[in-house]
PDB file of C-alpha atoms in Angstrom:
ATOM      1  CA  UNK A 256      32.652  54.866  16.572  1.00 42.00           C
ATOM      2  CA  UNK A 257      31.120  56.050  13.328  1.00 39.00           C
ATOM      3  CA  UNK A 258      31.657  59.313  11.487  1.00 37.00           C
ATOM      4  CA  UNK A 259      29.012  61.940  10.775  1.00 41.00           C
ATOM      5  CA  UNK A 260      28.638  62.522  14.503  1.00 56.00           C
ATOM      6  CA  UNK A 261      31.073  65.436  14.713  1.00 63.00           C
ATOM      7  CA  UNK A 262      30.073  68.935  13.627  1.00 55.00           C
ATOM      8  CA  UNK A 263      29.325  68.650   9.910  1.00 51.00           C
ATOM      9  CA  UNK A 264      31.809  70.183   7.496  1.00 52.00           C
ATOM     10  CA  UNK A 265      34.471  70.786  10.117  1.00 71.00           C
ATOM     11  CA  UNK A 266      35.588  67.290  11.074  1.00 77.00           C
ATOM     12  CA  UNK A 267      35.200  63.670  10.088  1.00 85.00           C
ATOM     13  CA  UNK A 268      36.382  60.434  11.681  1.00 87.00           C
ATOM     14  CA  UNK A 269      38.711  58.933   9.071  1.00 88.00           C
ATOM     15  CA  UNK A 270      39.403  55.481  10.555  1.00 90.00           C
ATOM     16  CA  UNK A 271      37.738  52.682  12.458  1.00 89.00           C
ATOM     17  CA  UNK A 272      38.554  53.606  16.073  1.00 88.00           C
ATOM     18  CA  UNK A 273      37.364  50.361  17.654  1.00 89.00           C
ATOM     19  CA  UNK A 274      40.062  48.322  19.368  1.00 91.00           C
ATOM     20  CA  UNK A 275      42.560  51.177  19.472  1.00 94.00           C
ATOM     21  CA  UNK A 276      44.868  52.033  22.395  1.00 95.00           C
ATOM     22  CA  UNK A 277      43.207  55.476  22.440  1.00 94.00           C
ATOM     23  CA  UNK A 278      39.589  56.591  22.094  1.00 92.00           C
ATOM     24  CA  UNK A 279      38.045  59.833  20.823  1.00 92.00           C
ATOM     25  CA  UNK A 280      36.072  60.928  23.895  1.00 90.00           C
ATOM     26  CA  UNK A 281      35.113  64.583  23.475  1.00 89.00           C
ATOM     27  CA  UNK A 282      35.609  67.788  21.563  1.00 88.00           C
ATOM     28  CA  UNK A 283      35.041  71.482  22.111  1.00 86.00           C
ATOM     29  CA  UNK A 284      33.565  74.009  19.697  1.00 83.00           C
ATOM     30  CA  UNK A 285      33.854  77.781  19.868  1.00 76.00           C
ATOM     31  CA  UNK A 286      30.658  79.766  20.262  1.00 65.00           C
ATOM     32  CA  UNK A 287      32.046  83.264  20.859  1.00 55.00           C
ATOM     33  CA  UNK A 288      29.405  84.195  23.410  1.00 55.00           C
ATOM     34  CA  UNK A 289      29.706  87.766  24.755  1.00 50.00           C
ATOM     35  CA  UNK A 290      29.585  86.398  28.307  1.00 54.00           C
ATOM     36  CA  UNK A 291      30.350  83.068  29.912  1.00 55.00           C
ATOM     37  CA  UNK A 292      32.352  80.134  28.576  1.00 60.00           C
ATOM     38  CA  UNK A 293      33.207  80.641  24.870  1.00 68.00           C
ATOM     39  CA  UNK A 294      33.361  76.847  24.346  1.00 78.00           C
ATOM     40  CA  UNK A 295      30.769  74.085  24.138  1.00 86.00           C
ATOM     41  CA  UNK A 296      31.842  70.569  25.101  1.00 86.00           C
ATOM     42  CA  UNK A 297      30.488  67.564  23.191  1.00 88.00           C
ATOM     43  CA  UNK A 298      30.946  64.154  24.849  1.00 85.00           C
ATOM     44  CA  UNK A 299      30.766  60.687  23.289  1.00 87.00           C
ATOM     45  CA  UNK A 300      27.855  58.674  24.730  1.00 82.00           C
ATOM     46  CA  UNK A 301      28.456  54.933  24.123  1.00 82.00           C
ATOM     47  CA  UNK A 302      24.823  53.946  24.733  1.00 77.00           C
ATOM     48  CA  UNK A 303      23.569  56.485  22.182  1.00 78.00           C
ATOM     49  CA  UNK A 304      26.477  56.022  19.736  1.00 83.00           C
ATOM     50  CA  UNK A 305      26.840  59.754  19.237  1.00 84.00           C
ATOM     51  CA  UNK A 306      28.389  62.922  20.635  1.00 86.00           C
ATOM     52  CA  UNK A 307      26.042  64.859  22.900  1.00 86.00           C
ATOM     53  CA  UNK A 308      26.156  68.553  23.747  1.00 88.00           C
ATOM     54  CA  UNK A 309      26.860  69.103  27.451  1.00 87.00           C
ATOM     55  CA  UNK A 310      26.947  71.936  29.962  1.00 84.00           C
ATOM     56  CA  UNK A 311      30.306  70.723  31.258  1.00 87.00           C
ATOM     57  CA  UNK A 312      33.417  72.839  31.396  1.00 84.00           C
ATOM     58  CA  UNK A 313      35.676  69.768  31.079  1.00 89.00           C
ATOM     59  CA  UNK A 314      35.379  66.008  31.214  1.00 91.00           C
ATOM     60  CA  UNK A 315      37.668  62.986  31.231  1.00 93.00           C
ATOM     61  CA  UNK A 316      37.059  59.256  30.719  1.00 93.00           C
ATOM     62  CA  UNK A 317      38.997  56.721  32.773  1.00 92.00           C
ATOM     63  CA  UNK A 318      41.174  54.054  31.108  1.00 91.00           C
ATOM     64  CA  UNK A 319      38.858  51.140  30.446  1.00 86.00           C
ATOM     65  CA  UNK A 320      35.932  53.516  29.991  1.00 88.00           C
ATOM     66  CA  UNK A 321      34.053  52.785  33.222  1.00 89.00           C
ATOM     67  CA  UNK A 322      34.197  56.207  34.883  1.00 92.00           C
ATOM     68  CA  UNK A 323      33.688  59.734  33.623  1.00 92.00           C
ATOM     69  CA  UNK A 324      34.349  62.896  35.557  1.00 94.00           C
ATOM     70  CA  UNK A 325      32.727  66.133  34.429  1.00 93.00           C
ATOM     71  CA  UNK A 326      33.692  69.534  35.763  1.00 89.00           C
ATOM     72  CA  UNK A 327      30.434  71.466  35.855  1.00 85.00           C
ATOM     73  CA  UNK A 328      30.322  75.132  34.965  1.00 68.00           C
ATOM     74  CA  UNK A 329      29.862  77.246  38.104  1.00 64.00           C
ATOM     75  CA  UNK A 330      29.870  81.043  38.457  1.00 56.00           C
ATOM     76  CA  UNK A 331      33.213  82.385  39.674  1.00 56.00           C
ATOM     77  CA  UNK A 332      31.480  84.012  42.639  1.00 54.00           C
ATOM     78  CA  UNK A 333      30.470  80.503  43.725  1.00 58.00           C
ATOM     79  CA  UNK A 334      33.387  79.326  45.814  1.00 68.00           C
ATOM     80  CA  UNK A 335      32.741  75.597  45.401  1.00 82.00           C
ATOM     81  CA  UNK A 336      33.677  73.588  42.325  1.00 87.00           C
ATOM     82  CA  UNK A 337      31.319  70.756  41.403  1.00 90.00           C
ATOM     83  CA  UNK A 338      32.317  67.446  39.846  1.00 93.00           C
ATOM     84  CA  UNK A 339      29.899  64.886  38.423  1.00 93.00           C
ATOM     85  CA  UNK A 340      31.200  61.320  38.620  1.00 93.00           C
ATOM     86  CA  UNK A 341      29.389  58.746  36.474  1.00 92.00           C
ATOM     87  CA  UNK A 342      29.769  54.974  36.623  1.00 91.00           C
ATOM     88  CA  UNK A 343      29.027  53.828  33.080  1.00 88.00           C
ATOM     89  CA  UNK A 344      28.589  50.240  34.233  1.00 88.00           C
ATOM     90  CA  UNK A 345      25.566  51.161  36.345  1.00 90.00           C
ATOM     91  CA  UNK A 346      24.551  54.512  34.881  1.00 88.00           C
ATOM     92  CA  UNK A 347      24.660  56.062  38.349  1.00 92.00           C
ATOM     93  CA  UNK A 348      26.019  59.570  38.855  1.00 92.00           C
ATOM     94  CA  UNK A 349      26.846  61.620  41.880  1.00 92.00           C
ATOM     95  CA  UNK A 350      28.006  65.171  42.405  1.00 92.00           C
ATOM     96  CA  UNK A 351      30.963  66.093  44.579  1.00 92.00           C
ATOM     97  CA  UNK A 352      31.487  69.650  45.811  1.00 91.00           C
ATOM     98  CA  UNK A 353      35.084  70.776  46.284  1.00 91.00           C
ATOM     99  CA  UNK A 354      35.773  73.944  48.272  1.00 90.00           C
ATOM    100  CA  UNK A 355      39.338  74.773  47.305  1.00 88.00           C
ATOM    101  CA  UNK A 356      39.658  77.532  49.893  1.00 86.00           C
ATOM    102  CA  UNK A 357      39.896  74.739  52.460  1.00 87.00           C
ATOM    103  CA  UNK A 358      43.286  73.908  50.964  1.00 84.00           C
ATOM    104  CA  UNK A 359      44.632  77.144  49.520  1.00 83.00           C
ATOM    105  CA  UNK A 360      43.176  80.529  50.444  1.00 80.00           C
ATOM    106  CA  UNK A 361      41.691  83.123  48.137  1.00 80.00           C
ATOM    107  CA  UNK A 362      43.666  86.352  47.827  1.00 76.00           C
ATOM    108  CA  UNK A 363      42.816  89.977  47.146  1.00 75.00           C
ATOM    109  CA  UNK A 364      44.407  91.996  44.384  1.00 68.00           C
ATOM    110  CA  UNK A 365      43.430  95.442  43.039  1.00 66.00           C
ATOM    111  CA  UNK A 366      40.227  95.364  45.019  1.00 63.00           C
ATOM    112  CA  UNK A 367      39.116  91.967  43.670  1.00 72.00           C
ATOM    113  CA  UNK A 368      39.164  88.468  45.127  1.00 77.00           C
ATOM    114  CA  UNK A 369      41.057  85.647  43.422  1.00 78.00           C
ATOM    115  CA  UNK A 370      39.509  82.256  44.146  1.00 80.00           C
ATOM    116  CA  UNK A 371      41.437  79.046  43.493  1.00 85.00           C
ATOM    117  CA  UNK A 372      40.350  77.116  40.430  1.00 86.00           C
ATOM    118  CA  UNK A 373      40.856  73.520  39.340  1.00 90.00           C
ATOM    119  CA  UNK A 374      41.486  72.545  35.717  1.00 90.00           C
ATOM    120  CA  UNK A 375      42.523  69.716  33.422  1.00 93.00           C
ATOM    121  CA  UNK A 376      41.221  66.472  34.965  1.00 94.00           C
ATOM    122  CA  UNK A 377      43.651  63.602  34.406  1.00 95.00           C
ATOM    123  CA  UNK A 378      43.021  59.942  35.201  1.00 95.00           C
ATOM    124  CA  UNK A 379      45.930  57.833  36.378  1.00 95.00           C
ATOM    125  CA  UNK A 380      46.813  54.989  33.968  1.00 93.00           C
ATOM    126  CA  UNK A 381      45.258  52.403  36.326  1.00 92.00           C
ATOM    127  CA  UNK A 382      42.020  54.417  36.532  1.00 92.00           C
ATOM    128  CA  UNK A 383      42.152  54.650  40.337  1.00 92.00           C
ATOM    129  CA  UNK A 384      43.099  58.289  40.844  1.00 95.00           C
ATOM    130  CA  UNK A 385      42.105  61.673  39.460  1.00 95.00           C
ATOM    131  CA  UNK A 386      44.476  64.625  39.229  1.00 96.00           C
ATOM    132  CA  UNK A 387      43.543  68.307  38.901  1.00 96.00           C
ATOM    133  CA  UNK A 388      45.786  71.328  38.523  1.00 94.00           C
ATOM    134  CA  UNK A 389      44.923  74.058  41.046  1.00 93.00           C
ATOM    135  CA  UNK A 390      45.802  77.713  40.446  1.00 88.00           C
ATOM    136  CA  UNK A 391      44.459  81.202  41.134  1.00 78.00           C
ATOM    137  CA  UNK A 392      42.183  82.728  38.519  1.00 65.00           C
ATOM    138  CA  UNK A 393      44.383  85.786  37.939  1.00 63.00           C
ATOM    139  CA  UNK A 394      47.604  83.848  38.166  1.00 63.00           C
ATOM    140  CA  UNK A 395      46.584  81.135  35.748  1.00 62.00           C
ATOM    141  CA  UNK A 396      50.129  80.458  34.557  1.00 77.00           C
ATOM    142  CA  UNK A 397      51.339  79.499  38.069  1.00 84.00           C
ATOM    143  CA  UNK A 398      50.142  76.585  40.175  1.00 90.00           C
ATOM    144  CA  UNK A 399      48.975  76.536  43.778  1.00 89.00           C
ATOM    145  CA  UNK A 400      49.155  72.726  43.833  1.00 94.00           C
ATOM    146  CA  UNK A 401      47.319  69.597  42.807  1.00 96.00           C
ATOM    147  CA  UNK A 402      44.113  67.969  43.979  1.00 96.00           C
ATOM    148  CA  UNK A 403      44.069  64.160  43.842  1.00 97.00           C
ATOM    149  CA  UNK A 404      40.852  62.168  44.276  1.00 95.00           C
ATOM    150  CA  UNK A 405      41.267  58.514  45.232  1.00 92.00           C
ATOM    151  CA  UNK A 406      38.780  55.811  44.221  1.00 88.00           C
ATOM    152  CA  UNK A 407      36.482  54.219  45.218  1.00 86.00           C
ATOM    153  CA  UNK A 408      35.285  57.052  47.470  1.00 88.00           C
ATOM    154  CA  UNK A 409      36.793  59.909  45.444  1.00 90.00           C
ATOM    155  CA  UNK A 410      38.282  61.299  48.622  1.00 91.00           C
ATOM    156  CA  UNK A 411      40.109  64.556  47.804  1.00 93.00           C
ATOM    157  CA  UNK A 412      43.568  65.465  49.062  1.00 94.00           C
ATOM    158  CA  UNK A 413      45.463  68.612  48.232  1.00 96.00           C
ATOM    159  CA  UNK A 414      49.227  68.750  47.692  1.00 96.00           C
ATOM    160  CA  UNK A 415      50.761  72.208  47.812  1.00 94.00           C
ATOM    161  CA  UNK A 416      53.146  72.888  44.907  1.00 93.00           C
ATOM    162  CA  UNK A 417      53.660  76.579  44.267  1.00 87.00           C
ATOM    163  CA  UNK A 418      54.589  78.297  41.035  1.00 84.00           C
ATOM    164  CA  UNK A 419      54.855  75.430  38.584  1.00 89.00           C
ATOM    165  CA  UNK A 420      54.305  76.764  35.051  1.00 88.00           C
ATOM    166  CA  UNK A 421      50.763  75.854  33.939  1.00 88.00           C
ATOM    167  CA  UNK A 422      49.865  77.672  30.745  1.00 81.00           C
ATOM    168  CA  UNK A 423      48.434  75.429  28.004  1.00 80.00           C
ATOM    169  CA  UNK A 424      48.481  72.381  30.285  1.00 84.00           C
ATOM    170  CA  UNK A 425      49.242  71.552  33.883  1.00 91.00           C
ATOM    171  CA  UNK A 426      50.187  68.500  35.922  1.00 96.00           C
ATOM    172  CA  UNK A 427      50.246  65.093  34.222  1.00 96.00           C
ATOM    173  CA  UNK A 428      50.783  61.462  35.322  1.00 97.00           C
ATOM    174  CA  UNK A 429      53.776  59.307  34.542  1.00 96.00           C
ATOM    175  CA  UNK A 430      53.253  55.907  32.870  1.00 96.00           C
ATOM    176  CA  UNK A 431      52.212  53.957  35.997  1.00 94.00           C
ATOM    177  CA  UNK A 432      50.592  56.597  38.227  1.00 94.00           C
ATOM    178  CA  UNK A 433      53.365  56.585  40.847  1.00 95.00           C
ATOM    179  CA  UNK A 434      54.518  60.107  39.963  1.00 96.00           C
ATOM    180  CA  UNK A 435      53.088  63.268  38.506  1.00 97.00           C
ATOM    181  CA  UNK A 436      54.987  65.896  36.545  1.00 96.00           C
ATOM    182  CA  UNK A 437      54.799  69.500  35.431  1.00 95.00           C
ATOM    183  CA  UNK A 438      56.787  72.206  33.682  1.00 93.00           C
ATOM    184  CA  UNK A 439      58.854  74.604  35.804  1.00 90.00           C
ATOM    185  CA  UNK A 440      60.649  77.866  35.103  1.00 84.00           C
ATOM    186  CA  UNK A 441      59.778  80.673  32.722  1.00 79.00           C
ATOM    187  CA  UNK A 442      58.684  80.467  29.112  1.00 73.00           C
ATOM    188  CA  UNK A 443      61.816  80.062  27.040  1.00 73.00           C
ATOM    189  CA  UNK A 444      63.748  78.472  29.890  1.00 82.00           C
ATOM    190  CA  UNK A 445      61.926  75.548  31.484  1.00 87.00           C
ATOM    191  CA  UNK A 446      62.487  72.122  32.990  1.00 93.00           C
ATOM    192  CA  UNK A 447      60.166  69.177  33.648  1.00 95.00           C
ATOM    193  CA  UNK A 448      59.900  68.104  37.274  1.00 95.00           C
ATOM    194  CA  UNK A 449      58.594  64.788  38.638  1.00 96.00           C
ATOM    195  CA  UNK A 450      56.923  64.546  42.078  1.00 97.00           C
ATOM    196  CA  UNK A 451      55.989  61.574  44.216  1.00 96.00           C
ATOM    197  CA  UNK A 452      52.460  61.184  45.607  1.00 95.00           C
ATOM    198  CA  UNK A 453      53.403  63.100  48.752  1.00 95.00           C
ATOM    199  CA  UNK A 454      54.506  66.114  46.713  1.00 95.00           C
ATOM    200  CA  UNK A 455      58.256  65.619  47.089  1.00 95.00           C
ATOM    201  CA  UNK A 456      60.330  66.467  44.009  1.00 94.00           C
ATOM    202  CA  UNK A 457      61.763  63.153  42.785  1.00 94.00           C
ATOM    203  CA  UNK A 458      63.541  64.116  39.557  1.00 95.00           C
ATOM    204  CA  UNK A 459      64.093  67.063  37.265  1.00 95.00           C
ATOM    205  CA  UNK A 460      64.759  66.921  33.535  1.00 96.00           C
ATOM    206  CA  UNK A 461      66.664  69.757  31.881  1.00 94.00           C
ATOM    207  CA  UNK A 462      64.456  69.663  28.801  1.00 93.00           C
ATOM    208  CA  UNK A 463      62.387  72.125  26.821  1.00 90.00           C
ATOM    209  CA  UNK A 464      58.651  72.346  26.381  1.00 91.00           C
ATOM    210  CA  UNK A 465      55.213  71.461  27.710  1.00 91.00           C
ATOM    211  CA  UNK A 466      54.554  67.800  28.541  1.00 94.00           C
ATOM    212  CA  UNK A 467      52.013  66.358  26.098  1.00 91.00           C
ATOM    213  CA  UNK A 468      49.163  64.710  27.984  1.00 89.00           C
ATOM    214  CA  UNK A 469      46.665  63.527  25.374  1.00 92.00           C
ATOM    215  CA  UNK A 470      46.106  59.944  24.232  1.00 92.00           C
ATOM    216  CA  UNK A 471      48.224  57.670  26.448  1.00 94.00           C
ATOM    217  CA  UNK A 472      49.927  60.612  28.075  1.00 94.00           C
ATOM    218  CA  UNK A 473      53.398  62.111  28.462  1.00 96.00           C
ATOM    219  CA  UNK A 474      55.356  58.862  28.889  1.00 97.00           C
ATOM    220  CA  UNK A 475      55.448  55.949  26.483  1.00 97.00           C
ATOM    221  CA  UNK A 476      53.714  52.822  27.854  1.00 96.00           C
ATOM    222  CA  UNK A 477      57.056  51.341  28.967  1.00 97.00           C
ATOM    223  CA  UNK A 478      58.112  54.586  30.636  1.00 96.00           C
ATOM    224  CA  UNK A 479      61.350  54.676  28.645  1.00 97.00           C
ATOM    225  CA  UNK A 480      60.573  57.916  26.797  1.00 97.00           C
ATOM    226  CA  UNK A 481      58.486  61.044  27.220  1.00 97.00           C
ATOM    227  CA  UNK A 482      57.312  63.813  24.901  1.00 97.00           C
ATOM    228  CA  UNK A 483      56.982  67.588  25.062  1.00 94.00           C
ATOM    229  CA  UNK A 484      55.818  70.312  22.703  1.00 92.00           C
ATOM    230  CA  UNK A 485      59.218  71.947  22.532  1.00 90.00           C
ATOM    231  CA  UNK A 486      59.314  74.903  20.122  1.00 82.00           C
ATOM    232  CA  UNK A 487      57.539  78.277  20.316  1.00 81.00           C
ATOM    233  CA  UNK A 488      53.894  78.066  19.232  1.00 80.00           C
ATOM    234  CA  UNK A 489      54.186  74.269  19.688  1.00 85.00           C
ATOM    235  CA  UNK A 490      55.634  73.663  16.238  1.00 89.00           C
ATOM    236  CA  UNK A 491      57.615  70.561  17.219  1.00 93.00           C
ATOM    237  CA  UNK A 492      57.411  67.498  19.445  1.00 95.00           C
ATOM    238  CA  UNK A 493      60.581  66.496  21.269  1.00 96.00           C
ATOM    239  CA  UNK A 494      61.016  62.908  22.456  1.00 97.00           C
ATOM    240  CA  UNK A 495      63.366  62.438  25.419  1.00 97.00           C
ATOM    241  CA  UNK A 496      65.014  59.461  27.083  1.00 97.00           C
ATOM    242  CA  UNK A 497      63.443  59.043  30.533  1.00 97.00           C
ATOM    243  CA  UNK A 498      66.573  57.578  32.120  1.00 96.00           C
ATOM    244  CA  UNK A 499      69.039  60.223  30.955  1.00 95.00           C
ATOM    245  CA  UNK A 500      66.896  63.171  29.832  1.00 95.00           C
ATOM    246  CA  UNK A 501      68.784  63.220  26.525  1.00 96.00           C
ATOM    247  CA  UNK A 502      67.022  64.072  23.268  1.00 96.00           C
ATOM    248  CA  UNK A 503      65.869  61.149  21.123  1.00 97.00           C
ATOM    249  CA  UNK A 504      64.232  62.974  18.207  1.00 97.00           C
ATOM    250  CA  UNK A 505      62.328  66.101  17.192  1.00 96.00           C
ATOM    251  CA  UNK A 506      59.222  65.846  15.024  1.00 95.00           C
ATOM    252  CA  UNK A 507      56.971  68.434  13.336  1.00 92.00           C
ATOM    253  CA  UNK A 508      53.601  69.413  14.769  1.00 91.00           C
ATOM    254  CA  UNK A 509      51.198  71.013  12.292  1.00 85.00           C
ATOM    255  CA  UNK A 510      48.363  72.533  14.293  1.00 70.00           C
ATOM    256  CA  UNK A 511      46.999  75.062  11.801  1.00 59.00           C
ATOM    257  CA  UNK A 512      46.377  77.507  14.643  1.00 61.00           C
ATOM    258  CA  UNK A 513      44.509  74.900  16.707  1.00 65.00           C
ATOM    259  CA  UNK A 514      45.613  73.847  20.196  1.00 66.00           C
ATOM    260  CA  UNK A 515      48.065  71.004  19.786  1.00 79.00           C
ATOM    261  CA  UNK A 516      47.058  67.390  20.349  1.00 86.00           C
ATOM    262  CA  UNK A 517      50.136  65.541  21.553  1.00 92.00           C
ATOM    263  CA  UNK A 518      50.717  62.319  23.484  1.00 95.00           C
ATOM    264  CA  UNK A 519      51.651  58.691  22.964  1.00 97.00           C
ATOM    265  CA  UNK A 520      49.600  56.315  20.824  1.00 97.00           C
ATOM    266  CA  UNK A 521      51.736  53.247  21.575  1.00 97.00           C
ATOM    267  CA  UNK A 522      55.381  52.568  22.330  1.00 97.00           C
ATOM    268  CA  UNK A 523      56.608  53.579  18.876  1.00 97.00           C
ATOM    269  CA  UNK A 524      54.053  56.156  17.753  1.00 97.00           C
ATOM    270  CA  UNK A 525      52.711  59.534  18.813  1.00 97.00           C
ATOM    271  CA  UNK A 526      49.159  60.857  18.633  1.00 96.00           C
ATOM    272  CA  UNK A 527      49.790  64.241  17.074  1.00 94.00           C
ATOM    273  CA  UNK A 528      48.293  67.222  15.225  1.00 91.00           C
ATOM    274  CA  UNK A 529      49.032  67.036  11.509  1.00 91.00           C
ATOM    275  CA  UNK A 530      48.195  68.986   8.371  1.00 89.00           C
ATOM    276  CA  UNK A 531      45.141  66.762   7.844  1.00 89.00           C
ATOM    277  CA  UNK A 532      43.893  66.776  11.444  1.00 89.00           C
ATOM    278  CA  UNK A 533      44.875  64.256  14.109  1.00 92.00           C
ATOM    279  CA  UNK A 534      47.067  61.329  13.158  1.00 94.00           C
ATOM    280  CA  UNK A 535      49.551  58.694  14.217  1.00 96.00           C
ATOM    281  CA  UNK A 536      53.234  59.488  13.631  1.00 96.00           C
ATOM    282  CA  UNK A 537      56.219  57.184  13.987  1.00 97.00           C
ATOM    283  CA  UNK A 538      59.501  58.384  15.472  1.00 97.00           C
ATOM    284  CA  UNK A 539      60.953  59.180  12.044  1.00 96.00           C
ATOM    285  CA  UNK A 540      58.243  61.829  11.482  1.00 95.00           C
ATOM    286  CA  UNK A 541      56.125  59.761   9.078  1.00 96.00           C
ATOM    287  CA  UNK A 542      52.346  60.016   9.505  1.00 96.00           C
ATOM    288  CA  UNK A 543      51.206  56.401   9.301  1.00 96.00           C
ATOM    289  CA  UNK A 544      47.469  57.018   9.606  1.00 96.00           C
ATOM    290  CA  UNK A 545      44.961  59.857   9.921  1.00 94.00           C
ATOM    291  CA  UNK A 546      42.330  59.257  12.614  1.00 94.00           C
ATOM    292  CA  UNK A 547      40.396  62.515  12.492  1.00 91.00           C
ATOM    293  CA  UNK A 548      40.234  64.907   9.541  1.00 90.00           C
ATOM    294  CA  UNK A 549      39.769  68.565  10.426  1.00 86.00           C
ATOM    295  CA  UNK A 550      38.760  71.279   7.999  1.00 79.00           C
ATOM    296  CA  UNK A 551      41.169  74.152   7.339  1.00 75.00           C
ATOM    297  CA  UNK A 552      39.047  76.596   9.350  1.00 73.00           C
ATOM    298  CA  UNK A 553      37.796  74.034  11.826  1.00 76.00           C
ATOM    299  CA  UNK A 554      36.839  75.320  15.269  1.00 76.00           C
ATOM    300  CA  UNK A 555      36.859  71.840  16.780  1.00 82.00           C
ATOM    301  CA  UNK A 556      39.316  70.918  19.521  1.00 86.00           C
ATOM    302  CA  UNK A 557      39.344  67.117  20.012  1.00 88.00           C
ATOM    303  CA  UNK A 558      40.452  65.102  23.036  1.00 91.00           C
ATOM    304  CA  UNK A 559      41.597  61.473  23.025  1.00 92.00           C
ATOM    305  CA  UNK A 560      41.858  59.293  26.147  1.00 91.00           C
ATOM    306  CA  UNK A 561      43.639  55.992  26.786  1.00 91.00           C
ATOM    307  CA  UNK A 562      41.584  52.811  26.513  1.00 88.00           C
TER     308      UNK A 562
END
């Protein structure tokens, strides 16, 4: 992936990203429109070797790069959510309509109707399942549940999980796709809870912070450790032992006011926001390489997926 393809003057690819365990798949820019979505999503198109402006609200690329899912922008008065699934091997796309009120009803508050909404598409590490966080529009910090779509038919199934804390991020996968996890409690006093694929709580960690889901996700590839953004305003990354829940280390996150990029790069390194942009940090807090340089006043919000 070459540089010069990201918005000029605000960001630059600083390393050869070919052959990495993570790939730079998309970024958002702020447009500050008086109405509608204030962000524009730019997606990497391998056949064109460039980022392309889209009308998507969100998108995610499967591990291995074969599949993309795009969450299309739909008016809130339109009850159905629309997903566009693309097979990059064949170039074929198809749209799937999801009517969330089939699974969790809309509610009325102060004379208005709250429709369920789905956010944050997450591919399982084996690329065979998709996970969405479902919440109500006016209760965006509390979950209604998760929607999982199973390949190859992308058949949706809803799992009811009420009142998980979903602020900056929602539900995430564990390292092998046999569990999903989310933050519980209230800001300032939270835990991380693991669920099995039937929605039964399997484990709870008495740890602080939001699970970091970028790059290779919350858990290290071996599953021995996991990471959260663990201080107010996401100023630190905490690494925890997955067997005991005990703290391993705490490392600085330097976001410069940008939403934090945080997840695993490989077993011994994190993909993390730094003073320069987005980099690779070892577990002593040393930035070993900068992958993406971001300008001081950059309005670019990058997303990295697992390869």
